[in-house]
Short mmCIF file of C-alpha atoms in Angstrom, two decimals:
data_model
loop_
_atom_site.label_atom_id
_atom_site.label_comp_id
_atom_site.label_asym_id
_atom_site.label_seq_id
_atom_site.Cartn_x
_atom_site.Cartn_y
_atom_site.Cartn_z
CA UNK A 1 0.00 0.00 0.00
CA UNK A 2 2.63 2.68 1.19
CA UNK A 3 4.40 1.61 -2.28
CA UNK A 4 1.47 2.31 -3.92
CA UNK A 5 0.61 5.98 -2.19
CA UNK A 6 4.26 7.26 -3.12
CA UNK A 7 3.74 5.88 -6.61
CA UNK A 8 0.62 7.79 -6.80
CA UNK A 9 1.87 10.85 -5.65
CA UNK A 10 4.75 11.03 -7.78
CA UNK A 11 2.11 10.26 -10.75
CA UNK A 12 0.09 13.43 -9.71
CA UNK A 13 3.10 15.71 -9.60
CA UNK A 14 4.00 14.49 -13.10
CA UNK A 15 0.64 14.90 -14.37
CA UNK A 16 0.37 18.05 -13.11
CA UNK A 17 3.29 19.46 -14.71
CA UNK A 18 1.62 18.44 -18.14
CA UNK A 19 -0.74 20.45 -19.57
CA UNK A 20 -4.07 20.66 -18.72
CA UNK A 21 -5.34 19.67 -21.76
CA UNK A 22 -3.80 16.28 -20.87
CA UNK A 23 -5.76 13.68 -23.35
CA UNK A 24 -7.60 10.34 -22.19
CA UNK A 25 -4.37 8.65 -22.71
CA UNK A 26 -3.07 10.10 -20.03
CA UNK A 27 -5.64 8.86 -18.08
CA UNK A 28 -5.63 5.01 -19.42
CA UNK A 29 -1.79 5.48 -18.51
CA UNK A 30 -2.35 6.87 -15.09
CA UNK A 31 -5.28 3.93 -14.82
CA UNK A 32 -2.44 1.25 -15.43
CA UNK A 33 -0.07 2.56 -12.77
CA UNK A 34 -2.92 2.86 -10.04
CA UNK A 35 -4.37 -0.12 -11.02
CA UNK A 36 -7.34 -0.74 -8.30
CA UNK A 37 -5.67 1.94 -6.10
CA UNK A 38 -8.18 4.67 -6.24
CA UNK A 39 -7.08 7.42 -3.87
CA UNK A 40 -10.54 7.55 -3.20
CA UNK A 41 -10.17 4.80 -0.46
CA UNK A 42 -8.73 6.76 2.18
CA UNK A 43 -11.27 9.10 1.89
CA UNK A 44 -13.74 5.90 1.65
CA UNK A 45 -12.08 5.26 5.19
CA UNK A 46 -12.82 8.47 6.83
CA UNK A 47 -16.11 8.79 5.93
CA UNK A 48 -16.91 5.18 7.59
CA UNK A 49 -15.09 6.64 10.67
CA UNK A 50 -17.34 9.40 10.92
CA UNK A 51 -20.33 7.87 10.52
CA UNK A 52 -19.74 6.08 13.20
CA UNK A 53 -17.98 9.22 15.59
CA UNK A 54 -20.70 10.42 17.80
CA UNK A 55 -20.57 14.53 17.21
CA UNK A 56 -22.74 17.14 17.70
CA UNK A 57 -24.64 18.65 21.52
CA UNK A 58 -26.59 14.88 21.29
CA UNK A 59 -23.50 13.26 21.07
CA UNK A 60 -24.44 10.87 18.51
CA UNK A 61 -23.41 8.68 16.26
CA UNK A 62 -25.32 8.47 12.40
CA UNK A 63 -26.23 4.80 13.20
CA UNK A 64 -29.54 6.13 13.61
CA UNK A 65 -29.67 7.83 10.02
CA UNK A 66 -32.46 6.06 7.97
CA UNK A 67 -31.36 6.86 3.91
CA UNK A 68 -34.35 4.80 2.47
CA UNK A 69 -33.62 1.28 3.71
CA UNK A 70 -34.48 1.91 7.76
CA UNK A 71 -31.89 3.41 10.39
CA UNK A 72 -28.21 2.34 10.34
CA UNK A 73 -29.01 0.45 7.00
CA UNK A 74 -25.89 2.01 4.56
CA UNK A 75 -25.43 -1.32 2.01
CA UNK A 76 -26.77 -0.38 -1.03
CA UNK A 77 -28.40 2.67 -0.41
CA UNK A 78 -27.09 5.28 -2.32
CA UNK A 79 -28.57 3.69 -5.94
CA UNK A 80 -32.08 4.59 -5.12
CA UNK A 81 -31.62 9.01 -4.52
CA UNK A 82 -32.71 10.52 -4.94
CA UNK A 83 -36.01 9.99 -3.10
CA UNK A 84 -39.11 10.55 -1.31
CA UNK A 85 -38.99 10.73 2.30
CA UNK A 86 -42.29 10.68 4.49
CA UNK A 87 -40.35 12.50 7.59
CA UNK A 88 -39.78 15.39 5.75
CA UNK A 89 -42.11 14.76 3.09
CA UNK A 90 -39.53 16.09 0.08
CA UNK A 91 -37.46 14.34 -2.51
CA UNK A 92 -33.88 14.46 -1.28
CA UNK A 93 -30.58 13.84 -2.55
CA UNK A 94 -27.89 11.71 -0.10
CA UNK A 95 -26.33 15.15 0.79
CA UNK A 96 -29.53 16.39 2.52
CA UNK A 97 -30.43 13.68 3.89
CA UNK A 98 -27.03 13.62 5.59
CA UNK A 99 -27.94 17.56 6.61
CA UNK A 100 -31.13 16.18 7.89
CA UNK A 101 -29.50 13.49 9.85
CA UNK A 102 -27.08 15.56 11.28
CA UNK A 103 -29.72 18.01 12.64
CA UNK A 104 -31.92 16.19 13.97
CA UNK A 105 -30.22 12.71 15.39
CA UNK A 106 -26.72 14.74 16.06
CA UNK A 107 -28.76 17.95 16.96
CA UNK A 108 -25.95 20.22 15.07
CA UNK A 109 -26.68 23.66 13.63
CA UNK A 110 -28.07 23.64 10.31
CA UNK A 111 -25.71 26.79 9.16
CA UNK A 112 -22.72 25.03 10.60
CA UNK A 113 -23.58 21.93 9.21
CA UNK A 114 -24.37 23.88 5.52
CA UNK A 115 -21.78 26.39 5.33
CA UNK A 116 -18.81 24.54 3.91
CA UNK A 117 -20.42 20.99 2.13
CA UNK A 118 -17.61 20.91 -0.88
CA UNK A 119 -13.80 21.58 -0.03
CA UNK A 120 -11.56 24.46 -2.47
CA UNK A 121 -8.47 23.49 -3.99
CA UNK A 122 -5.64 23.02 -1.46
CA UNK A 123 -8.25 22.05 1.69
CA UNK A 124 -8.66 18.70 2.92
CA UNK A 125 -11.79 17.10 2.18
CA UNK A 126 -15.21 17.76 4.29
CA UNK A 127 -17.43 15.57 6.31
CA UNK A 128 -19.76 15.93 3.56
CA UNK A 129 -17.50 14.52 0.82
CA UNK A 130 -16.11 11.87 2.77
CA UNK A 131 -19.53 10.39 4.51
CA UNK A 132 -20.98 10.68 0.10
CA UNK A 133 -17.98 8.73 -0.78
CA UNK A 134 -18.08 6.05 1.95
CA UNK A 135 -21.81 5.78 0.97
CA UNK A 136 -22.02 5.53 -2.43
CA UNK A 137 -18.95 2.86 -2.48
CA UNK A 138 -21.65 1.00 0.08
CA UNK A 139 -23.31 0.60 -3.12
CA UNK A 140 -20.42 -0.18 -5.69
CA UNK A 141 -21.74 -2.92 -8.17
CA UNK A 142 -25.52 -2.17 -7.43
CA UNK A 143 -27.71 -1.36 -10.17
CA UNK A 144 -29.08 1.82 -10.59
CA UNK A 145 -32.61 2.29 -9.22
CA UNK A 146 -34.04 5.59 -7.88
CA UNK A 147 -37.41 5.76 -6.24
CA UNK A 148 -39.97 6.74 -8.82
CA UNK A 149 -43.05 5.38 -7.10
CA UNK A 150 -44.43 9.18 -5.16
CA UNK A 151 -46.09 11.63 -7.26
CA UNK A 152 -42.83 14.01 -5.99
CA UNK A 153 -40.40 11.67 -7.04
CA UNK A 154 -42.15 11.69 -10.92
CA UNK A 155 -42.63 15.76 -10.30
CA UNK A 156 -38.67 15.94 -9.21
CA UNK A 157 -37.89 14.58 -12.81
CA UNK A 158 -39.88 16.71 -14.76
CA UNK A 159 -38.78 19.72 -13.04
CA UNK A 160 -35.26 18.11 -13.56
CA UNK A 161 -35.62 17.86 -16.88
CA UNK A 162 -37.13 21.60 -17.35
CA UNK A 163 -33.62 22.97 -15.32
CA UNK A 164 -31.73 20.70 -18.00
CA UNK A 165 -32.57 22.45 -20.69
CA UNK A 166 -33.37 26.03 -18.97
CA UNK A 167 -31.61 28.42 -21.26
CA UNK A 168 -30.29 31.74 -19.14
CA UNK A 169 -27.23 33.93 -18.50
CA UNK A 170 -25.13 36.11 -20.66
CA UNK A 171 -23.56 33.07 -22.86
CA UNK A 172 -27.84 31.20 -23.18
CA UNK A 173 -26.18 27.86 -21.88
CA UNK A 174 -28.19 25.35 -20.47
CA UNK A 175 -26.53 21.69 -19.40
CA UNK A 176 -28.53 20.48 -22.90
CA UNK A 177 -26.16 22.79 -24.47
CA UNK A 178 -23.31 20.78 -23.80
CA UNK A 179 -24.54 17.49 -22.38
CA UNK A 180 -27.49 16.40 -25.04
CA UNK A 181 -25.21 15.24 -28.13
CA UNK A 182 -22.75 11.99 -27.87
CA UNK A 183 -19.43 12.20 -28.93
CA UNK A 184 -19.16 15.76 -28.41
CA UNK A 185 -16.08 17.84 -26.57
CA UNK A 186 -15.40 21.13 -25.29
CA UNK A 187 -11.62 21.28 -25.99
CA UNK A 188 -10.09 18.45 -24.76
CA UNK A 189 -12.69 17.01 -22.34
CA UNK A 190 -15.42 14.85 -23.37
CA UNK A 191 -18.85 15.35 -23.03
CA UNK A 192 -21.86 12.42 -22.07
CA UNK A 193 -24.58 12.83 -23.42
CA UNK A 194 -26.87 12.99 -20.67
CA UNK A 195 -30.48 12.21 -22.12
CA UNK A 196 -28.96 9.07 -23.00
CA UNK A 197 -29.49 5.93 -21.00
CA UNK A 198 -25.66 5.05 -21.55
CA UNK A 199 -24.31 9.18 -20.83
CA UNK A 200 -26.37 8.82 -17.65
CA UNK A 201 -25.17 5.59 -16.55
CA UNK A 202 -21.95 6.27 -17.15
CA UNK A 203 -21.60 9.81 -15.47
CA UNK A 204 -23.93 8.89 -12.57
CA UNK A 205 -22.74 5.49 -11.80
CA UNK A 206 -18.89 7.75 -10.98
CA UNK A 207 -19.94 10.00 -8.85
CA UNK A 208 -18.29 11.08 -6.41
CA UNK A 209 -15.49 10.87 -8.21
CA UNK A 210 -11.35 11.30 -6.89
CA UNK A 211 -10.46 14.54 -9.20
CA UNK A 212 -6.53 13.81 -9.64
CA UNK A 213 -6.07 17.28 -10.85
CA UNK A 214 -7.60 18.74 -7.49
CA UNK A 215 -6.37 15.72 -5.18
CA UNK A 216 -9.47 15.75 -3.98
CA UNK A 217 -12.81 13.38 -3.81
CA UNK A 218 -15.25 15.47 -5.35
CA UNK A 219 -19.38 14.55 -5.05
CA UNK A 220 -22.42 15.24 -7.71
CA UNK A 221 -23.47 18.36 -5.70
CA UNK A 222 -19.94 19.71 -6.57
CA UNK A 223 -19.57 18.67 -10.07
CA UNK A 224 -23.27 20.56 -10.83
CA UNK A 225 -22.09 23.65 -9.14
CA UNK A 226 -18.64 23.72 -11.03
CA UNK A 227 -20.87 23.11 -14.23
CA UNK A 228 -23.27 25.83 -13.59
CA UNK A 229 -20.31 27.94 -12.67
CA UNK A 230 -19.31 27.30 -16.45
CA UNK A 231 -22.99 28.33 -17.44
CA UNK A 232 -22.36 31.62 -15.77
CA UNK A 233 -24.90 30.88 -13.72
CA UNK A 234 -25.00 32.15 -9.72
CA UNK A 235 -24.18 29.21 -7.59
CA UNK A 236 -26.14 26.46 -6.67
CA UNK A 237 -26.77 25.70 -3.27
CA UNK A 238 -26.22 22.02 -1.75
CA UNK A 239 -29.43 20.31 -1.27
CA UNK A 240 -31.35 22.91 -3.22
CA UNK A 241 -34.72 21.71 -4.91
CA UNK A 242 -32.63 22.65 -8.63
CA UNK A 243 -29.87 19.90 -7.48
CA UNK A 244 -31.90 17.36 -6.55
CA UNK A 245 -34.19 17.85 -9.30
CA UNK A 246 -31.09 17.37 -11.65
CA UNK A 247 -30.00 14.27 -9.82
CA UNK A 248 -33.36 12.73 -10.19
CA UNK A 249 -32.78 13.50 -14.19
CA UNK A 250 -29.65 11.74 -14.35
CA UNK A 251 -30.23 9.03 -12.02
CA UNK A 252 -33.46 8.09 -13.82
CA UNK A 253 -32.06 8.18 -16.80
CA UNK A 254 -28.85 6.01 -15.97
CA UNK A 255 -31.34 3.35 -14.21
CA UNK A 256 -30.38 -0.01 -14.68
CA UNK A 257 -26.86 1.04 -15.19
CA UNK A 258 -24.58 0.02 -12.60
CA UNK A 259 -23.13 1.80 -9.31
CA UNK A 260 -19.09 2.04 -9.79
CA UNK A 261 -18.07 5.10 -8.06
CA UNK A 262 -15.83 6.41 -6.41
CA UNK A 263 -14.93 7.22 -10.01
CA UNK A 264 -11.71 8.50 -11.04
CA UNK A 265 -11.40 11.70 -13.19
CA UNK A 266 -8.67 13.95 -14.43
CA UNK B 1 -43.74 48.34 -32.88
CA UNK B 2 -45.35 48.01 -29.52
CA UNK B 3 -47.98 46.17 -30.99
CA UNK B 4 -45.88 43.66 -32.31
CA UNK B 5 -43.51 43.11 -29.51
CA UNK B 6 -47.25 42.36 -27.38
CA UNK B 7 -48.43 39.90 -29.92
CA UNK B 8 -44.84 38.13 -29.43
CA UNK B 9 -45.32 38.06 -26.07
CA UNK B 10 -48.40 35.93 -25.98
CA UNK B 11 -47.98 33.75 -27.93
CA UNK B 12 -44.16 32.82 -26.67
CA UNK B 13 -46.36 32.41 -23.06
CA UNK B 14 -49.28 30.34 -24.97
CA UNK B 15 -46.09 27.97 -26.54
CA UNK B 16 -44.27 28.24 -23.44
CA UNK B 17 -47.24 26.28 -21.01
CA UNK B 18 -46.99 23.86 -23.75
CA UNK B 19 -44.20 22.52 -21.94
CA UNK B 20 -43.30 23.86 -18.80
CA UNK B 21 -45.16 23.96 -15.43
CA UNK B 22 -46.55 27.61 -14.98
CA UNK B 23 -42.62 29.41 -15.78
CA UNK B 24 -43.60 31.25 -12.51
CA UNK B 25 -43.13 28.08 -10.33
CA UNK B 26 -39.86 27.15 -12.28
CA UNK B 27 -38.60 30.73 -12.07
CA UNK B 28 -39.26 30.49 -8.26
CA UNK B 29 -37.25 27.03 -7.62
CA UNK B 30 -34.35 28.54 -9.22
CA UNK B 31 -34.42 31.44 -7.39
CA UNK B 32 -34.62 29.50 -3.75
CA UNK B 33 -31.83 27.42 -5.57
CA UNK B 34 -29.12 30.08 -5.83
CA UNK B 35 -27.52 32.68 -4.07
CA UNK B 36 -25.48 35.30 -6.39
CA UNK B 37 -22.28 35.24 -6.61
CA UNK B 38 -19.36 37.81 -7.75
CA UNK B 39 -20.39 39.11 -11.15
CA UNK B 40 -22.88 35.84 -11.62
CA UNK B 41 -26.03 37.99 -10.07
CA UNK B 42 -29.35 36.65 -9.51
CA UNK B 43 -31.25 38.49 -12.41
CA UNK B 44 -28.61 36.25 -14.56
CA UNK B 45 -31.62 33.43 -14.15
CA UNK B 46 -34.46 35.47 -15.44
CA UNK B 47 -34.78 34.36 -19.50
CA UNK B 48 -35.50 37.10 -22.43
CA UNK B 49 -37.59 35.99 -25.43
CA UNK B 50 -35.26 33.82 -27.11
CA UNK B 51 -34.02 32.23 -24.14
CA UNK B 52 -37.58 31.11 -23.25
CA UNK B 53 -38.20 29.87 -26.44
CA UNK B 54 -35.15 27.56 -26.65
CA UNK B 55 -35.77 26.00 -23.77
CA UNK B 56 -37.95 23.50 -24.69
CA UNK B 57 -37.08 20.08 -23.71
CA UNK B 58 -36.37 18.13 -27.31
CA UNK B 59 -39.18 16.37 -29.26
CA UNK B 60 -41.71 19.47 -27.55
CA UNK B 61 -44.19 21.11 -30.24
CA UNK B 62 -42.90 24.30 -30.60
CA UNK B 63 -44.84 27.62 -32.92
CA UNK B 64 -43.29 27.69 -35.88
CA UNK B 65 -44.53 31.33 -36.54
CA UNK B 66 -43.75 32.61 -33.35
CA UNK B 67 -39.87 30.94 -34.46
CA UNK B 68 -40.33 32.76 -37.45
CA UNK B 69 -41.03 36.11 -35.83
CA UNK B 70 -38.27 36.16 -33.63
CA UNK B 71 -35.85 35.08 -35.70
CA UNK B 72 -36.80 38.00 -37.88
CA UNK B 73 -36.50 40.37 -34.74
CA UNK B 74 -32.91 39.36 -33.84
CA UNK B 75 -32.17 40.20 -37.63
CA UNK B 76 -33.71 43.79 -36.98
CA UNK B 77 -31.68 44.20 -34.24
CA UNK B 78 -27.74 43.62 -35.50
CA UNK B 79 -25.88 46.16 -35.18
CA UNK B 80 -23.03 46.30 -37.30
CA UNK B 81 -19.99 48.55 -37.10
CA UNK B 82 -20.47 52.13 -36.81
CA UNK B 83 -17.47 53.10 -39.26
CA UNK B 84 -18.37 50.32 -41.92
CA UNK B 85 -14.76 48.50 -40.95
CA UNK B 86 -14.91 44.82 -39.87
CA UNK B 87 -12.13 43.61 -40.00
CA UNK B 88 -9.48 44.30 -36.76
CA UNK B 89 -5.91 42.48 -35.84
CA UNK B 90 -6.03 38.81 -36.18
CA UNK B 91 -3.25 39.28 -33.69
CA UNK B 92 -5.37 40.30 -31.04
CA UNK B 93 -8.25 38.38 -32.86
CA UNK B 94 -6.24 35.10 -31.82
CA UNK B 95 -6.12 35.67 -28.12
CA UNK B 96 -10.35 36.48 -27.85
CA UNK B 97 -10.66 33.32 -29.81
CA UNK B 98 -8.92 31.15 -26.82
CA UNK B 99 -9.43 32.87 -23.97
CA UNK B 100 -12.20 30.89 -22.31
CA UNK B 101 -12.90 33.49 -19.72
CA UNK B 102 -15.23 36.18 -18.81
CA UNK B 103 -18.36 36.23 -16.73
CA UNK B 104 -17.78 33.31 -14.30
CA UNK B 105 -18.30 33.68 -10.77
CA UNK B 106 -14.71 32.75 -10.79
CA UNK B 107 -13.63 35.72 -13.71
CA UNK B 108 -12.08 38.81 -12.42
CA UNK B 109 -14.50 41.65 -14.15
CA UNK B 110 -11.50 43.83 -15.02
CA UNK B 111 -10.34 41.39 -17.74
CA UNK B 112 -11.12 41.12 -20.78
CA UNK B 113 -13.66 38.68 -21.45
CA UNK B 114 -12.97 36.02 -24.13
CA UNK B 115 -14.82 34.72 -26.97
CA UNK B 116 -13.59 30.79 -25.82
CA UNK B 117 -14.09 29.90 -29.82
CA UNK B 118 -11.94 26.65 -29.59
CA UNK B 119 -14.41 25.40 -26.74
CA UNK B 120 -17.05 24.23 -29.78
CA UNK B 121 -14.87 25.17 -33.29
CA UNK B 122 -11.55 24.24 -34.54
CA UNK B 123 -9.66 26.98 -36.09
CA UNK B 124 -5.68 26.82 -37.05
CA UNK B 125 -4.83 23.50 -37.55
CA UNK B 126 -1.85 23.71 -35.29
CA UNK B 127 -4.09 24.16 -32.36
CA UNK B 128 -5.01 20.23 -30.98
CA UNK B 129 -7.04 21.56 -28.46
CA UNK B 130 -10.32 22.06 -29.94
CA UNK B 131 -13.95 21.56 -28.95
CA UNK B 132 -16.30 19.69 -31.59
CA UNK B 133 -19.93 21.18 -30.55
CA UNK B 134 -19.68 23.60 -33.74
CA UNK B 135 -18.34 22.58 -37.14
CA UNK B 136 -14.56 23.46 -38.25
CA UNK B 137 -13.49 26.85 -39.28
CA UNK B 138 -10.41 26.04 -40.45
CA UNK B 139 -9.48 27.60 -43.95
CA UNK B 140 -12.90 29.87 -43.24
CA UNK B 141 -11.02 32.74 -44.88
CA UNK B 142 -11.46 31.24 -48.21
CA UNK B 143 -14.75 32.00 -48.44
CA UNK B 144 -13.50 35.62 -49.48
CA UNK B 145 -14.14 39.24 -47.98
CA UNK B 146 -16.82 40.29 -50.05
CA UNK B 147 -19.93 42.67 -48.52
CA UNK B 148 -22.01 40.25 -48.13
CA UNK B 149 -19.38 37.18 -46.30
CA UNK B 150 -18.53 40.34 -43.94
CA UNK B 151 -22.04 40.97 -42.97
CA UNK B 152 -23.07 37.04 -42.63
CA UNK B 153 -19.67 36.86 -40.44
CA UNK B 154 -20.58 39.35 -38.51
CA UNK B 155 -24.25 38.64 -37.79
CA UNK B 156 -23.16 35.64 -36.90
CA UNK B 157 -21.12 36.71 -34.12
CA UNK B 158 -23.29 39.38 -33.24
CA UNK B 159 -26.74 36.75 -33.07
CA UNK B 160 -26.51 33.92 -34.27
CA UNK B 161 -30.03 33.71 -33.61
CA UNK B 162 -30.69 35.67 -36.45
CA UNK B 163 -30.27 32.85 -38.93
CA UNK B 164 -30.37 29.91 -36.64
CA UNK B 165 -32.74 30.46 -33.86
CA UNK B 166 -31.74 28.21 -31.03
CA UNK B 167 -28.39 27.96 -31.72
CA UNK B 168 -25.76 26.84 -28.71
CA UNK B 169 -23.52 29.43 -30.05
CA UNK B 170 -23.60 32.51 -28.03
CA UNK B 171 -24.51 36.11 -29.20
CA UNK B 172 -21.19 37.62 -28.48
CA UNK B 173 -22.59 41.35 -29.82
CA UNK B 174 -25.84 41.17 -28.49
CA UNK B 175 -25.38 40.02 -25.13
CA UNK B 176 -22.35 42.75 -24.47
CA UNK B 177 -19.86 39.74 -24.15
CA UNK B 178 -16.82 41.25 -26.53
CA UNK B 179 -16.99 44.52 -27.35
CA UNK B 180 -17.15 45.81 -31.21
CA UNK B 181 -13.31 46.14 -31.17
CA UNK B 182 -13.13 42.25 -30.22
CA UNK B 183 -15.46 41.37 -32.92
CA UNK B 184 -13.47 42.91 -35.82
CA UNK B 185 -10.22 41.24 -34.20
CA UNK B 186 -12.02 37.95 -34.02
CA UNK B 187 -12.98 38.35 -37.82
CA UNK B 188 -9.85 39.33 -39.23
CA UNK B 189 -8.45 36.04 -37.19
CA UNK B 190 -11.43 34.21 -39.43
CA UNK B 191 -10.72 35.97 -42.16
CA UNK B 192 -6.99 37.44 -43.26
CA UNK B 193 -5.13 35.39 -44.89
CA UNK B 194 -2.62 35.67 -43.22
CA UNK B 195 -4.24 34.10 -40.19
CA UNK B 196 -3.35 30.54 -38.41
CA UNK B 197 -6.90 30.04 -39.63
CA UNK B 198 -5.76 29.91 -43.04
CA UNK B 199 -2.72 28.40 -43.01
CA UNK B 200 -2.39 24.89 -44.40
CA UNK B 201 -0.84 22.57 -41.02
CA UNK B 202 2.76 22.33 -41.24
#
């Protein structure tokens, strides 16, 4: 393992060093070095810790968290958000559902818990990123099925669907601007096609995601900011009804596809 | 005028419930969705006429008359260069053409915004780093400099819209996003032959 780690950071100071525009070779080259190794499984690590780290005035552990499945239950969870939940009677994504969890079970202040979900260039990962990561590996190899049974869960995807291809801002982008053709790329970087079954499957099914570039794991949330950033759009806020109405887009579309993240991107 | 712009009006909103829940409601999730940020304000979510109309999800009915009509509106609307010249430094031309900058959160305002061209197009062939959503420009100054390429280049970059409504190209004139100055520079990079555009890859 510690062979491995120096390997890989030697690898991300190289690859660094090229240019950005580093091509998918790169990648497939980096991919053969690393093999399985996924930096992603330290961060895999800490987010099991926490879960289990009782925090907050309560004192207490997530054990109690129910994400779908009934309390404590994290084995193949994260495959069916986003969904309905009768306790708070919304559609949520994983991320507020954590925010609920931690709230209410851990009694922690929502601003607190809010203020800081994705880490900047340079930080350490969050709780948030690391507890999505440990989760979502929970469900590595599961197939791809988000609750679409509550009128709110069919609602979320229509409303998903509308955001998708919402035109706005000084440059008209919408995500269909860049994300409804296959085969397509801005610069370098390749774009899936997201109204496809296969674009879905394969963009949802690797989030969160290890960003070598950024050396850090990076979740959904943070990869539809950064894109809306690029739309010259304001910012999205974690949790917000536009997020998880876009996750419920995606993650219907990619059903039936399989779970592999933690992906890893450039 | 005013009549016209009215008439527009309705029946964009008529087309518009076609396929959207009441706007209103969808207007009102984005705004609890965001909070502004830097130079990316709030008001950056509200849509004018042809961004309403392009939104429709694909395989939606849209009103081919009301298409029709605004097309013909963006056309009315071009404004093309004050002193009749359109064609700047390809020089300078170069640098608006791959600077993918400008109006991000992340941007600094002071700069210069760019025109990010090789995101979608490929232009000189010695560039590898080139985006595929638009077709290739390379060689696009052999079309010639006649009146009529100059005007069709520059409405173009001005509106697309005016020729190809719901284009994914953005109206770099209309929408204040390079000034008049970076236009001409980014058509005499089209354009001169002397540009990397036109030369044949080594």
């Amino acid at each position: 393992m510690k062979r491995h780690h120096l390997g890989f950071a030697f690898f991300t100071a190289w690859l660094c060093s090229v240019p950005l525009a580093a091509d998918n070779g790169v990648f497939d080259q980096y991919r053969d070095l690393m093999g399985d190794d996924n930096p992603a499984v330290f961060v895999i690590d800490e987010g099991e810790e926490l879960w289990f780290t009782p925090q907050g005035p309560e004192s207490a552990t997530l054990e109690a968290c129910d994400l779908g499945l009934g309390p404590g239950v994290t084995a193949g969870i994260y495959v069916r958000f986003p969904r309905y939940f009768a306790d708070t009677d919304a559609v949520m994504d994983l991320e507020s559902r954590l925010v609920h969890c931690m709230t209410t079970i851990q009694g922690r202040d929502l601003e607190a818990v809010t203020a800081k979900p994705y880490s900047l260039r340079g930080d350490f990962g969050t709780e948030m990123e690391a507890l999505v990561t440990w989760l979502a590996a929970e469900s590595e190899g599961a197939t791809i099925a988000p609750e679409q049974t509550h009128a709110a869960e069919r609602a979320m995807y229509t409303l998903g669907e509308e955001i998708f291809f919402y035109r706005a801002g000084p440059h008209d982008f919408s995500c269909a601007t860049c994300h409804e053709q296959s085969d397509m790329r801005i610069r370098l970087q390749a774009l899936p096609d997201l109204t496809s079954h296969t674009g879905a499957a394969d963009a949802w099914g690797s989030w969160p995601a290890y960003r070598i570039s950024q050396g850090l794991v990076r979740t959904m949330g943070w990869r539809l900011r950064d894109c809306f950033r690029q739309q010259r759009w304001p910012e999205l806020r974690m949790g917000s009804e536009a997020s998880i109405a876009l996750q419920t887009y995606m993650a219907v579309n990619a059903a039936g596809g399989t779970m592999t993240a933690p992906g890893l991107k450039r | 005028m005013k009549a016209l712009v009215t008439g527009i009006t309705i029946s964009l909103t008529a087309s518009v419930t076609a396929w959207t829940m009441a706007s209103g409601e969808i207007e009102a999730v984005l705004q609890n969705s965001f909070v502004a940020k830097n130079q990316a304000t709030m008001d950056r979510l509200q849509r004018d006429a042809v961004q309403s109309a392009c939104s429709a999800p694909r395989g939606m009915p849209l009103d081919n008359d009301m298409l029709a009509s605004l097309r013909a509106e963006r056309l009315d609307a071009v404004v093309l260069p004050a002193d009749g010249e359109y064609l700047g430094d390809w020089q300078r031309g170069a640098e608006v053409a791959g600077n993918g900058r400008g109006l991000q959160s992340s941007d600094d305002p002071t700069q210069p915004n760019g025109g990010n061209c090789y995101a979608c197009h490929q232009l000189a062939p010695v560039e590898v780093a080139y985006g595929t959503l638009g077709p290739s420009l390379t060689g696009y100054g052999a079309r010639g400099q006649s009146v009529a390429m100059l005007q069709y280049t520059w409405t173009k970059l001005w509106d697309t819209h005016a020729y190809n409504l719901c284009s994914h190209m953005p109206r770099f004139g209309a929408q204040g996003i390079l000034t008049e100055q970076q236009l001409k520079d980014v058509m005499a990079y089209l354009l001169d032959p002397a540009s990397p555009v036109n030369q044949a890859a080594e």
